[in-house]
Structures are given as structure tokens and as C-alpha cells.
Amino acid sequence: DTAVSQTPKYLVTQMGNDKSIKCEQNLGHDTMYWYKQDSKKFLKIMFSYNNKELIINETVPNRFSPKSPDKAHLNLHINSLELGDSAVYFCASSHPRGGGGADTQYFGPGTRLTVL
Amino acid sequence: AQSVTQLDSQVPVFEEAPVELRCNYSSSVSVYLFWYVQYPNQGLQLLLKYLSGSTLVKGINGFEAEFNKSQTSFHLRKPSVHISDTAEYFCAVSERGGSYIPTFGRGTSLIVHP
């Protein structure tokens, strides 16, 4: 069984379009994340979300928005796509207990977004 | 706030040779430390983590890492690498009692040659 799944795996689109990436986890975790990995493999946190709070990396443009229909899903919506949005986007989940980040993050397989 | 430095962007090594991937961190409080591995075209997965106790941590696939508080380091080692170890390796840190979101290093590409 796939723990964290993402769809689609590849996404090619034109500048200016709006697109969504879906993420689902079956681990029973209560916190989910979106990361962006650039062409140099640098991994940047975009959002962290649980049923209590949304933490947004302040450098993320407001064209990006997370949407969580329930605890097992965290989708990423991107409006007005730009060339610089081309990257691999990873969804992840964890189950923080007691704060302080001791828990393992479980990553999805990634979605390679190419904006033409 | 914490930070992580992976000193080598790329480490080439021959098969069956030992390898060390270096990681240094900076934090004003105690930390948790992690190594993740990313195989080509896949997501990251946990290799090992240090939470407390013994400073030598053993992980999957024969890897181990040693936490050195005085040198603020958490270097990853393997005594004999295989071709299949070719991957990107990420060191990560999170602060005890702080945000549960880890900070990742920029990654080290381990390239194992036959």
C-alpha cells in the first residue's frame, strides 16, 4: 500500500494556466506538507497544515494555495503559472507528538511540473 | 532558528570503498537530526535519525551517523558502498520544543562508480 501518493506524476502546462496537484496519505497522520524541489535539488518547505493551523512559508507567492478536504488529503492549487514554478513538488506527512519535530516525514513520489 | 550545512555538493566514490557525507548544523537549542535519501525520480525516505541517547545511530542499508555535539556535526558513513547507493542525501534538523518543521540541507549527491 502506498503511504503517501500524489497525482499527477508529471504535469506539463502553459504559462498563465491554473493547475492542481493532489496528495493523499493513508498513514493516519494529522499533519501534511508541501515542498518544492528546484533543479539543483534544493528542498524548500511551502506549507505545513493540520486541522488546527496552516503555516505558510512567507516566501511562497499567494498564487499557491493548499486545500484540505479532510485529514488524509492536502491538495496544492497554483494560479497563473509562471516559468519559475517549474520544479518537482513533494507532498509529505508526519505525526508530530509533543512538539519539537522528532517525527519522521513520509514523502510522496513527487510531481514534476513543467511550465512552458 | 536552526540551519544545516552539507559541505559537499557531490561525492564520487568507487564501489566497495568507504564514504562519509558531512553535515554541520547551527542551533541555539538542542536538536533532533535526520538523514534522508532520495533515489533517482523518487521521494525522500528516512535513513536514520538521532533523537537522544547513544550518539552513534544505525540506519537502513548499512549506513550509520554519529552525533557530535561539540562540533555540531552529524556525519553519515558507510564502510563499503554499492552502486545502488547512488542517490541524493539530505541532512535535516529540527529544534526540540520548537517548530516540528525540519530544516533541510542542500543535499549531497553520492555517485558510486564501478
Short mmCIF file of C-alpha atoms in Angstrom, two decimals:
data_model
loop_
_atom_site.label_atom_id
_atom_site.label_comp_id
_atom_site.label_asym_id
_atom_site.label_seq_id
_atom_site.Cartn_x
_atom_site.Cartn_y
_atom_site.Cartn_z
CA ASP A 1 0.00 0.00 0.00
CA THR A 2 1.30 3.43 -0.94
CA ALA A 3 1.68 5.56 2.18
CA VAL A 4 1.74 8.99 0.52
CA SER A 5 0.53 9.28 -3.06
CA GLN A 6 0.45 12.20 -5.46
CA THR A 7 -1.24 12.76 -8.79
CA PRO A 8 -0.28 13.50 -11.42
CA LYS A 9 3.34 12.34 -11.58
CA TYR A 10 4.06 14.67 -14.49
CA LEU A 11 2.32 17.92 -15.35
CA VAL A 12 3.14 20.00 -18.42
CA THR A 13 1.24 23.22 -18.92
CA GLN A 14 1.36 26.70 -20.40
CA MET A 15 2.17 29.92 -18.60
CA GLY A 16 -0.88 31.57 -17.13
CA ASN A 17 -2.84 28.37 -16.58
CA ASP A 18 -4.24 27.21 -13.25
CA LYS A 19 -3.44 23.68 -12.08
CA SER A 20 -3.83 21.42 -9.08
CA ILE A 21 -1.78 18.59 -7.62
CA LYS A 22 -3.48 16.07 -5.36
CA CYS A 23 -1.98 14.36 -2.34
CA GLU A 24 -3.35 11.60 -0.16
CA GLN A 25 -1.85 9.77 2.81
CA ASN A 26 -3.12 6.59 4.43
CA LEU A 27 -0.85 6.72 7.48
CA GLY A 28 -3.35 8.35 9.78
CA HIS A 29 -1.07 11.35 10.18
CA ASP A 30 -2.54 14.65 11.18
CA THR A 31 -0.02 16.97 9.58
CA MET A 32 0.77 17.32 5.89
CA TYR A 33 3.27 19.40 3.97
CA TRP A 34 4.14 20.66 0.53
CA TYR A 35 7.75 21.08 -0.56
CA LYS A 36 9.25 22.48 -3.72
CA GLN A 37 12.49 20.98 -5.06
CA ASP A 38 14.31 23.05 -7.66
CA SER A 39 16.62 21.91 -10.42
CA LYS A 40 19.58 21.97 -8.01
CA LYS A 41 17.73 19.60 -5.66
CA PHE A 42 17.23 22.30 -3.04
CA LEU A 43 14.18 21.41 -0.95
CA LYS A 44 12.04 24.29 0.32
CA ILE A 45 9.04 23.98 2.63
CA MET A 46 5.99 25.72 1.22
CA PHE A 47 3.19 24.83 3.63
CA SER A 48 2.53 22.84 6.72
CA TYR A 49 -1.08 22.06 7.59
CA ASN A 50 -3.02 20.22 10.23
CA ASN A 51 -6.55 20.55 11.45
CA LYS A 52 -5.51 23.36 13.73
CA GLU A 53 -3.22 25.58 11.78
CA LEU A 54 -1.77 26.44 8.42
CA ILE A 55 1.83 27.57 8.41
CA ILE A 56 2.86 29.31 5.25
CA ASN A 57 6.42 29.98 4.21
CA GLU A 58 6.34 33.73 3.74
CA THR A 59 8.37 33.49 0.54
CA VAL A 60 5.66 31.45 -1.24
CA PRO A 61 3.63 33.58 -3.66
CA ASN A 62 -0.06 33.80 -2.91
CA ARG A 63 -0.75 32.16 -6.27
CA PHE A 64 -0.10 28.93 -4.39
CA SER A 65 -2.77 27.71 -2.01
CA PRO A 66 -3.26 24.45 -0.11
CA LYS A 67 -6.72 22.94 0.16
CA SER A 68 -7.55 20.17 2.61
CA PRO A 69 -10.93 18.48 2.18
CA ASP A 70 -10.13 16.12 5.06
CA LYS A 71 -7.26 14.95 7.23
CA ALA A 72 -5.95 12.48 4.64
CA HIS A 73 -5.75 14.93 1.74
CA LEU A 74 -3.84 18.12 1.05
CA ASN A 75 -4.09 19.43 -2.49
CA LEU A 76 -1.99 22.20 -3.98
CA HIS A 77 -3.62 24.78 -6.24
CA ILE A 78 -1.49 27.05 -8.37
CA ASN A 79 -2.95 30.03 -10.20
CA SER A 80 -1.42 31.93 -13.11
CA LEU A 81 1.52 29.58 -13.56
CA GLU A 82 4.92 31.13 -14.30
CA LEU A 83 8.08 29.68 -15.83
CA GLY A 84 9.79 29.81 -12.43
CA ASP A 85 7.20 27.46 -10.98
CA SER A 86 8.78 24.58 -12.91
CA ALA A 87 10.07 22.18 -10.27
CA VAL A 88 9.30 18.91 -8.52
CA TYR A 89 6.66 19.26 -5.84
CA PHE A 90 6.59 16.82 -2.94
CA CYS A 91 3.82 16.15 -0.52
CA ALA A 92 4.75 14.74 2.88
CA SER A 93 3.06 13.81 6.12
CA SER A 94 4.06 13.27 9.74
CA HIS A 95 2.51 12.88 13.13
CA PRO A 96 4.12 15.46 15.43
CA ARG A 97 3.79 14.41 19.03
CA GLY A 98 4.62 16.76 21.84
CA GLY A 99 6.10 19.30 19.50
CA GLY A 100 9.74 19.72 18.52
CA GLY A 101 9.82 17.74 15.30
CA ALA A 102 11.09 14.31 16.37
CA ASP A 103 8.88 12.52 13.94
CA THR A 104 9.82 11.18 10.54
CA GLN A 105 8.44 12.83 7.45
CA TYR A 106 6.97 10.47 4.85
CA PHE A 107 7.25 11.77 1.31
CA GLY A 108 5.22 11.13 -1.78
CA PRO A 109 6.88 10.27 -5.11
CA GLY A 110 6.74 13.84 -6.37
CA THR A 111 5.04 15.71 -9.20
CA ARG A 112 7.29 17.14 -11.90
CA LEU A 113 5.72 20.39 -13.07
CA THR A 114 6.94 21.93 -16.32
CA VAL A 115 5.64 25.34 -17.32
CA LEU A 116 6.17 26.24 -20.98
CA ALA B 1 16.35 29.37 14.13
CA GLN B 2 18.29 26.33 13.02
CA SER B 3 20.37 25.85 9.89
CA VAL B 4 22.11 22.95 8.18
CA THR B 5 25.24 22.91 6.04
CA GLN B 6 26.20 19.99 3.85
CA LEU B 7 29.74 20.76 2.92
CA ASP B 8 29.97 18.63 -0.22
CA SER B 9 27.55 19.03 -3.10
CA GLN B 10 28.90 15.93 -4.81
CA VAL B 11 30.91 12.93 -3.58
CA PRO B 12 32.23 10.47 -6.16
CA VAL B 13 33.47 7.13 -4.85
CA PHE B 14 34.29 3.68 -6.20
CA GLU B 15 32.19 0.67 -5.35
CA GLU B 16 33.18 -1.10 -2.11
CA ALA B 17 35.06 1.97 -0.86
CA PRO B 18 34.07 3.70 2.39
CA VAL B 19 32.25 7.02 2.28
CA GLU B 20 31.50 9.90 4.63
CA LEU B 21 28.95 12.60 3.88
CA ARG B 22 29.36 15.64 6.07
CA CYS B 23 26.66 17.62 7.83
CA ASN B 24 27.01 20.50 10.26
CA TYR B 25 24.18 22.30 11.96
CA SER B 26 23.60 25.50 13.87
CA SER B 27 21.03 25.96 16.62
CA SER B 28 20.71 27.77 19.94
CA VAL B 29 18.82 24.84 21.49
CA SER B 30 19.00 21.06 21.50
CA VAL B 31 18.10 19.40 18.23
CA TYR B 32 16.86 16.30 16.50
CA LEU B 33 18.89 15.23 13.46
CA PHE B 34 17.94 13.24 10.40
CA TRP B 35 19.40 11.83 7.21
CA TYR B 36 17.09 11.22 4.28
CA VAL B 37 17.92 9.56 0.95
CA GLN B 38 16.37 10.35 -2.42
CA TYR B 39 16.89 7.77 -5.15
CA PRO B 40 16.51 8.99 -8.74
CA ASN B 41 12.97 10.03 -9.60
CA GLN B 42 11.66 9.16 -6.15
CA GLY B 43 10.62 10.93 -2.97
CA LEU B 44 12.78 11.17 0.13
CA GLN B 45 12.86 8.36 2.68
CA LEU B 46 14.38 8.25 6.14
CA LEU B 47 17.81 6.64 6.51
CA LEU B 48 18.25 7.28 10.21
CA LYS B 49 17.63 9.82 12.94
CA TYR B 50 19.12 10.94 16.23
CA LEU B 51 16.70 11.84 18.98
CA SER B 52 18.64 11.17 22.18
CA GLY B 53 20.85 8.59 23.87
CA SER B 54 23.72 6.90 22.05
CA THR B 55 25.48 9.28 19.72
CA LEU B 56 26.08 6.54 17.15
CA VAL B 57 22.94 5.86 15.18
CA LYS B 58 22.50 2.95 12.81
CA GLY B 59 20.12 3.15 9.89
CA ILE B 60 18.96 1.19 6.91
CA ASN B 61 21.18 -0.17 4.13
CA GLY B 62 24.29 -0.29 6.35
CA PHE B 63 24.52 3.45 6.96
CA GLU B 64 25.36 5.00 10.32
CA ALA B 65 25.84 8.50 11.63
CA GLU B 66 27.48 9.98 14.69
CA PHE B 67 26.17 12.97 16.58
CA ASN B 68 28.97 15.22 17.82
CA LYS B 69 27.57 18.00 19.97
CA SER B 70 30.85 19.86 20.45
CA GLN B 71 31.46 20.01 16.72
CA THR B 72 27.75 20.40 15.89
CA SER B 73 28.07 17.67 13.31
CA PHE B 74 26.11 14.63 12.22
CA HIS B 75 28.22 12.94 9.54
CA LEU B 76 26.88 9.93 7.63
CA ARG B 77 29.12 6.95 6.95
CA LYS B 78 29.09 3.62 5.21
CA PRO B 79 32.09 1.24 5.27
CA SER B 80 31.51 -0.19 1.79
CA VAL B 81 29.22 1.37 -0.80
CA HIS B 82 27.31 -0.29 -3.62
CA ILE B 83 26.27 1.03 -6.99
CA SER B 84 22.71 1.09 -5.66
CA ASP B 85 23.70 3.70 -3.06
CA THR B 86 23.95 6.29 -5.82
CA ALA B 87 21.42 8.90 -4.71
CA GLU B 88 20.95 12.34 -3.18
CA TYR B 89 21.39 12.51 0.59
CA PHE B 90 19.81 15.20 2.74
CA CYS B 91 20.66 16.12 6.29
CA ALA B 92 17.86 17.76 8.29
CA VAL B 93 17.50 19.32 11.74
CA SER B 94 14.61 20.34 13.93
CA GLU B 95 14.68 22.01 17.31
CA ARG B 96 13.47 20.34 20.49
CA GLY B 97 10.40 22.15 21.72
CA GLY B 98 10.32 24.31 18.63
CA SER B 99 8.66 24.05 15.26
CA TYR B 100 8.04 20.49 14.09
CA ILE B 101 9.04 21.50 10.57
CA PRO B 102 12.61 20.38 9.86
CA THR B 103 15.20 22.42 8.02
CA PHE B 104 16.89 20.51 5.21
CA GLY B 105 20.41 20.92 3.91
CA ARG B 106 21.06 21.45 0.23
CA GLY B 107 21.85 17.78 -0.35
CA THR B 108 24.92 15.76 -1.28
CA SER B 109 24.93 13.72 -4.47
CA LEU B 110 26.69 10.40 -3.86
CA ILE B 111 27.91 8.89 -7.10
CA VAL B 112 29.23 5.34 -6.88
CA HIS B 113 31.40 4.20 -9.77
CA PRO B 114 32.01 0.53 -10.67
#
